[in-house]
Amino acid sequence: MPYPEIRPRRLRRNAAVRRLVAETRVDPAELVLPMFVREGLTEPRAVASLPGVLQHSRDSLRKAAVEAVQAGVGGLMLFGVPAERDATGSGGIDPDGILNVAIRDVVAEVGDATVVMSDLCLDEFTSHGHCGLLTPDGDVDNDATLEAYARMAVAQADAGVHVVGPSGMMDGQVGVVRRALDAAGHQNIAVLAYAVKYASAFFGPFRDAVESALEGDRRAYQQDPANLRESLREVELDVAEGADMVMVKPALPYLDVVSAVRAAVDVPVAAYQVSGEYAMVEAAAANGWIDRERVILETLTSIRRAGAQIILTYWAVEAAKLLRERY
Ligand code: PBG
């Protein structure tokens, strides 16, 4: 009888030994909760394609921010949904625009107890739904958009945000944002660059959450899912332009990219588990086809194992509670 002398199963025998030898742990402090605030709401509103995710009123946002802090999440990423949009996305720059108002509200409520971040992009604020200003031909005008991002960054920093997250994939956006922040006296505001962002169909439910009516697609500025080396180039450029942290987005379908980025740079690497990743799991779980909680923790562990130190996830609060129960 051949009989194995080396038995890896010894270290899988029971929960105690598995816990002892686990190579990867997810800490709630590394989770960031993306949150939506909708102008003009008096009550929070459900997002149909993201069960469990809300469009918040200003009031409910404050309360949910406190709840997230109490759960121990490491950060909040705020998205604004304006009541009115225009061609230039002026609501993103207006100090009284919904996102800037919400930043003030949340910072006043939670102070430095967590890291308050804001999405720095025009798509929630433009009537056409693109991430920038359009040329007369309908292309996204890179350099005109950069000027708008610079003003938006300063407006967000003036509102008290701790970290800005430029996510529009315009060339040079990190450098322009960094210089604008510095010139306005905001040297201490960090930049989390959405350095690697694919033109992904996994962003579908997000469009519902922000009520975006995008005509066309974003393939002329977001990346082709076929490319990996291009992502390393994007990351290298963003770090050279002053990014304090870099992000890969989406997460689960791009774990090879997360891993390669981790190996290529020494700044903190984040990954965004996006709306479509969340919606797929929720839909399968609602049908009784998968064990929801186990799948949530398995996806987060896998993203962490691939090399993301920070994970943006709509499950941040629930996952923080689950993780505390399990360890
Ligand atoms: C841009 C932005 C998007 C997401 C985060 N920031 C949409 C897009 O680029 O198309 C998507 C996040 C998600 O799908 O959960 N403001």
Coordinates of C-alpha atoms and ligand atoms in Angstrom, one line a residue:
M1 CA 0.0 0.0 0.0
P2 CA 1.5 3.4 -0.9
Y3 CA 1.0 5.6 2.0
P4 CA 1.8 9.3 2.2
E5 CA 4.3 10.5 4.8
I6 CA 3.7 14.1 4.1
R7 CA 0.1 15.0 5.0
P8 CA -0.9 18.6 4.4
R9 CA -4.3 17.7 5.8
R10 CA -2.9 17.7 9.3
L11 CA -3.0 21.5 9.2
R12 CA -6.7 21.5 8.1
R13 CA -8.0 19.2 10.8
N14 CA -10.0 21.6 12.8
A15 CA -10.9 25.3 13.0
A16 CA -8.2 26.0 15.6
V17 CA -5.4 24.8 13.5
R18 CA -6.8 26.3 10.4
R19 CA -6.9 29.7 12.2
L20 CA -3.4 29.3 13.4
V21 CA -1.9 28.7 9.9
A22 CA -4.2 31.1 7.9
E23 CA -2.0 33.1 5.6
T24 CA -4.6 35.9 5.0
R25 CA -6.9 37.7 7.3
V26 CA -9.3 40.5 6.4
D27 CA -9.4 43.2 9.0
P28 CA -12.5 45.5 9.2
A29 CA -10.1 48.4 9.3
E30 CA -9.1 47.7 5.7
L31 CA -12.7 47.8 4.4
V32 CA -14.1 51.0 2.9
L33 CA -17.9 51.5 2.5
P34 CA -19.1 53.2 -0.7
M35 CA -22.2 55.4 0.1
F36 CA -24.7 57.2 -2.0
V37 CA -26.4 60.4 -1.0
R38 CA -29.3 61.7 -3.1
E39 CA -30.2 65.4 -3.2
G40 CA -33.7 66.2 -2.1
L41 CA -34.6 62.9 -0.3
T42 CA -36.2 63.0 3.1
E43 CA -36.1 59.2 3.5
P44 CA -33.5 56.8 2.2
R45 CA -34.5 54.9 -1.0
A46 CA -33.6 51.4 -2.0
V47 CA -31.6 50.7 -5.2
A48 CA -33.4 47.9 -7.1
S49 CA -30.3 46.3 -8.6
L50 CA -28.3 46.5 -5.3
P51 CA -30.4 44.9 -2.7
G52 CA -29.4 46.2 0.7
V53 CA -27.7 49.4 -0.7
L54 CA -29.5 52.7 -0.2
Q55 CA -29.5 56.1 -1.7
H56 CA -29.3 58.1 1.5
S57 CA -30.9 61.4 2.5
R58 CA -28.5 63.8 4.2
D59 CA -29.8 62.6 7.6
S60 CA -29.7 58.9 7.0
L61 CA -26.2 59.3 5.5
R62 CA -25.0 60.8 8.8
K63 CA -26.5 58.0 10.8
A64 CA -25.2 55.3 8.5
A65 CA -21.7 56.8 8.7
V66 CA -21.8 56.6 12.5
E67 CA -23.0 53.0 12.2
A68 CA -20.1 52.2 9.9
V69 CA -17.6 53.7 12.3
Q70 CA -19.0 51.7 15.1
A71 CA -18.7 48.6 13.1
G72 CA -15.0 49.4 12.7
V73 CA -14.7 50.0 8.9
G74 CA -11.6 51.9 7.9
G75 CA -13.2 54.4 5.6
L76 CA -16.2 55.7 3.7
M77 CA -16.3 56.6 0.0
L78 CA -19.0 59.1 -0.8
F79 CA -20.9 59.5 -4.0
G80 CA -23.4 62.3 -4.7
V81 CA -26.5 62.0 -6.7
P82 CA -27.7 65.5 -7.7
A83 CA -31.3 66.4 -8.5
E84 CA -30.3 68.4 -11.6
R85 CA -27.5 67.8 -14.1
D86 CA -25.9 69.9 -16.8
A87 CA -23.4 69.5 -19.7
T88 CA -20.4 70.5 -17.6
G89 CA -21.3 68.8 -14.3
S90 CA -21.2 72.0 -12.4
G91 CA -22.9 70.5 -9.4
G92 CA -19.7 68.6 -8.6
I93 CA -17.8 71.9 -8.2
D94 CA -20.5 74.0 -6.5
P95 CA -19.7 74.1 -2.7
D96 CA -23.4 73.7 -2.2
G97 CA -23.6 70.7 -4.5
I98 CA -24.9 67.5 -2.9
L99 CA -21.5 65.7 -2.6
N100 CA -19.7 68.7 -1.1
V101 CA -22.6 69.2 1.4
A102 CA -22.5 65.5 2.3
I103 CA -18.8 65.6 2.9
R104 CA -19.3 68.5 5.4
D105 CA -22.1 66.6 7.1
V106 CA -20.2 63.4 7.4
V107 CA -17.0 65.0 8.6
A108 CA -18.9 67.0 11.2
E109 CA -20.5 63.8 12.4
V110 CA -17.6 61.4 12.5
G111 CA -14.6 63.7 12.5
D112 CA -11.3 61.7 12.4
A113 CA -12.9 58.5 13.6
T114 CA -12.7 57.1 10.1
V115 CA -11.2 58.2 6.7
V116 CA -13.7 60.1 4.7
M117 CA -13.1 59.9 0.9
S118 CA -15.0 61.2 -2.1
D119 CA -15.3 60.1 -5.7
L120 CA -13.8 62.8 -7.9
C121 CA -15.5 62.4 -11.2
L122 CA -18.1 64.2 -13.2
D123 CA -20.3 61.3 -14.4
E124 CA -22.8 61.7 -11.5
F125 CA -23.2 65.4 -12.4
T126 CA -23.3 65.5 -16.2
S127 CA -26.5 65.3 -18.2
H128 CA -24.8 63.0 -20.7
G129 CA -23.3 60.8 -18.0
H130 CA -19.7 60.9 -19.2
C131 CA -16.8 61.4 -16.8
G132 CA -15.8 64.6 -18.4
L133 CA -16.6 67.6 -20.6
L134 CA -17.5 66.8 -24.2
T135 CA -16.0 68.4 -27.4
P136 CA -18.5 69.5 -30.1
D137 CA -17.9 66.1 -31.7
G138 CA -19.0 64.3 -28.5
D139 CA -15.6 63.1 -27.5
V140 CA -14.5 63.4 -23.9
D141 CA -12.1 66.4 -23.8
N142 CA -9.2 65.3 -21.6
D143 CA -7.6 68.6 -20.8
A144 CA -10.8 70.6 -20.3
T145 CA -11.9 67.9 -18.0
L146 CA -8.6 68.2 -16.0
E147 CA -9.4 71.8 -15.2
A148 CA -12.9 70.8 -13.9
Y149 CA -11.3 68.0 -11.8
A150 CA -8.8 70.5 -10.2
R151 CA -11.7 72.7 -9.1
M152 CA -13.7 69.7 -7.9
A153 CA -10.8 68.5 -5.8
V154 CA -10.4 71.8 -4.1
A155 CA -14.1 72.0 -3.4
Q156 CA -14.1 68.6 -1.8
A157 CA -11.0 69.4 0.2
D158 CA -12.5 72.7 1.3
A159 CA -15.6 70.7 2.4
G160 CA -13.2 68.7 4.7
V161 CA -12.7 65.4 2.9
H162 CA -9.6 63.5 4.0
V163 CA -8.9 61.6 0.7
V164 CA -10.0 62.4 -2.9
G165 CA -10.5 59.5 -5.4
P166 CA -10.0 60.7 -9.0
S167 CA -11.9 58.1 -11.0
G168 CA -12.4 59.5 -14.4
M169 CA -9.4 58.0 -16.2
M170 CA -8.3 61.2 -17.8
D171 CA -4.5 61.3 -18.6
G172 CA -2.7 63.5 -16.1
Q173 CA -5.6 63.7 -13.6
V174 CA -3.5 62.7 -10.5
G175 CA -0.8 65.4 -11.2
V176 CA -3.4 68.1 -11.9
V177 CA -5.4 67.2 -8.7
R178 CA -2.2 67.1 -6.6
R179 CA -1.0 70.5 -7.8
A180 CA -4.4 72.1 -7.3
L181 CA -4.7 70.8 -3.8
D182 CA -1.2 72.0 -2.9
A183 CA -1.8 75.4 -4.4
A184 CA -5.0 75.7 -2.3
G185 CA -3.1 74.8 0.9
H186 CA -4.4 71.3 1.0
Q187 CA -1.1 69.5 1.2
N188 CA -2.4 67.0 3.7
I189 CA -5.2 65.7 1.6
A190 CA -4.3 62.4 0.1
V191 CA -5.0 61.1 -3.4
L192 CA -6.4 57.5 -3.8
A193 CA -6.0 57.1 -7.6
Y194 CA -8.4 54.9 -9.4
A195 CA -5.2 54.1 -11.4
V196 CA -6.5 50.9 -13.0
K197 CA -10.1 51.1 -14.2
Y198 CA -11.5 48.8 -16.8
A199 CA -14.4 49.6 -19.1
S200 CA -16.4 47.0 -17.3
A201 CA -20.0 45.7 -17.6
F202 CA -19.7 45.0 -13.8
F203 CA -20.5 48.7 -13.2
G204 CA -24.1 48.2 -14.4
P205 CA -26.0 48.5 -11.1
F206 CA -24.0 51.5 -10.1
R207 CA -25.7 53.5 -12.9
D208 CA -29.0 52.8 -11.1
A209 CA -27.6 53.9 -7.8
V210 CA -26.5 57.3 -9.2
E211 CA -29.4 57.5 -11.8
S212 CA -26.9 58.0 -14.6
A213 CA -28.3 58.0 -18.1
L214 CA -25.0 57.3 -19.9
E215 CA -25.3 57.4 -23.7
G216 CA -22.7 55.2 -25.3
D217 CA -19.9 53.7 -23.3
R218 CA -16.6 54.6 -21.6
R219 CA -14.2 52.6 -23.8
A220 CA -12.4 55.7 -25.1
Y221 CA -11.1 56.4 -21.6
Q222 CA -11.5 53.3 -19.3
Q223 CA -9.2 50.4 -20.1
D224 CA -9.7 47.3 -22.3
P225 CA -10.3 44.2 -20.1
A226 CA -7.8 42.4 -22.4
N227 CA -4.8 44.4 -21.0
L228 CA -2.5 43.8 -18.0
R229 CA 0.7 45.6 -18.9
E230 CA -1.2 48.7 -19.6
S231 CA -2.4 48.7 -16.0
L232 CA 1.2 48.7 -14.8
R233 CA 1.9 51.7 -16.9
E234 CA -1.2 53.5 -15.5
V235 CA -0.1 52.7 -12.0
E236 CA 3.5 53.9 -12.7
L237 CA 2.2 57.2 -14.1
D238 CA -0.1 57.8 -11.2
V239 CA 2.6 57.1 -8.6
A240 CA 4.9 59.5 -10.5
E241 CA 2.2 62.1 -10.5
G242 CA 1.8 61.9 -6.7
A243 CA -0.8 59.2 -6.0
D244 CA -0.6 58.2 -2.3
M245 CA -2.6 55.0 -2.9
V246 CA -3.6 53.2 -6.1
M247 CA -6.8 51.3 -6.8
V248 CA -7.7 48.4 -9.2
K249 CA -11.4 48.2 -10.3
P250 CA -13.3 45.9 -10.6
A251 CA -11.8 43.4 -8.1
L252 CA -12.7 39.7 -8.5
P253 CA -12.4 39.4 -12.3
Y254 CA -9.1 41.2 -12.2
L255 CA -7.2 39.5 -9.3
D256 CA -4.2 38.9 -11.6
V257 CA -4.0 42.7 -12.1
V258 CA -4.3 43.3 -8.3
S259 CA -1.4 40.9 -7.8
A260 CA 0.8 42.4 -10.5
V261 CA 0.1 46.0 -9.2
R262 CA 1.0 44.9 -5.7
A263 CA 4.3 43.5 -6.9
A264 CA 5.1 46.7 -9.0
V265 CA 4.6 49.5 -6.5
D266 CA 5.2 50.1 -2.8
V267 CA 2.2 52.4 -2.1
P268 CA -0.9 50.9 -0.5
V269 CA -3.0 49.1 -3.1
A270 CA -6.8 49.1 -3.0
A271 CA -9.4 47.1 -4.9
Y272 CA -13.0 48.0 -5.5
Q273 CA -15.5 45.2 -5.4
V274 CA -18.0 46.9 -7.6
S275 CA -21.7 46.9 -7.9
G276 CA -22.0 44.0 -10.4
E277 CA -19.9 41.8 -8.2
Y278 CA -22.2 42.5 -5.3
A279 CA -25.3 42.1 -7.3
M280 CA -24.3 38.7 -8.7
V281 CA -23.8 37.3 -5.2
E282 CA -27.0 38.8 -3.8
A283 CA -29.0 37.5 -6.7
A284 CA -27.6 34.0 -6.4
A285 CA -28.1 34.0 -2.7
A286 CA -31.7 35.2 -3.0
N287 CA -32.3 32.2 -5.1
G288 CA -30.8 29.9 -2.5
W289 CA -28.0 28.9 -4.9
I290 CA -25.1 29.9 -2.7
D291 CA -24.2 30.4 1.0
R292 CA -24.3 34.2 1.0
E293 CA -22.1 34.9 4.1
R294 CA -19.5 32.3 3.1
V295 CA -19.3 33.7 -0.4
I296 CA -18.9 37.3 0.9
L297 CA -16.0 36.3 3.1
E298 CA -14.5 34.1 0.4
T299 CA -14.5 37.0 -2.1
L300 CA -13.0 39.4 0.4
T301 CA -10.3 36.9 1.4
S302 CA -9.4 36.3 -2.2
I303 CA -9.1 40.0 -3.0
R304 CA -6.9 40.4 0.1
R305 CA -4.8 37.3 -0.8
A306 CA -4.2 38.7 -4.3
G307 CA -2.5 41.7 -2.7
A308 CA -5.1 44.4 -2.0
Q309 CA -4.6 45.9 1.4
I310 CA -7.7 48.1 1.2
I311 CA -11.0 46.8 -0.2
L312 CA -14.0 49.0 -1.1
T313 CA -17.1 46.9 -0.7
Y314 CA -20.8 47.5 -0.3
W315 CA -20.7 44.7 2.3
A316 CA -18.2 46.6 4.5
V317 CA -20.4 47.0 7.6
E318 CA -21.9 43.5 7.4
A319 CA -18.5 42.0 6.7
A320 CA -16.9 43.8 9.6
K321 CA -19.5 42.3 11.9
L322 CA -19.1 38.8 10.4
L323 CA -15.3 39.0 10.7
R324 CA -15.5 39.9 14.4
E325 CA -17.8 37.0 15.0
R326 CA -15.4 34.5 13.3
Y327 CA -12.1 35.5 14.7
Ligands
PBG1 C1 -17.2 57.0 -11.5 C2 -17.3 55.7 -10.8 C3 -18.0 54.6 -11.3 C4 -18.0 53.6 -10.3 C5 -17.2 54.2 -9.2 N1 -16.8 55.4 -9.6 C6 -18.8 54.3 -12.5 C7 -18.1 54.3 -13.8 O1 -16.9 54.6 -13.9 O2 -18.7 53.9 -14.8 C8 -18.5 52.2 -10.3 C9 -18.6 51.6 -9.0 C10 -19.5 50.3 -9.0 O3 -19.9 49.8 -10.0 O4 -19.7 49.8 -7.9 N2 -17.8 58.0 -10.8

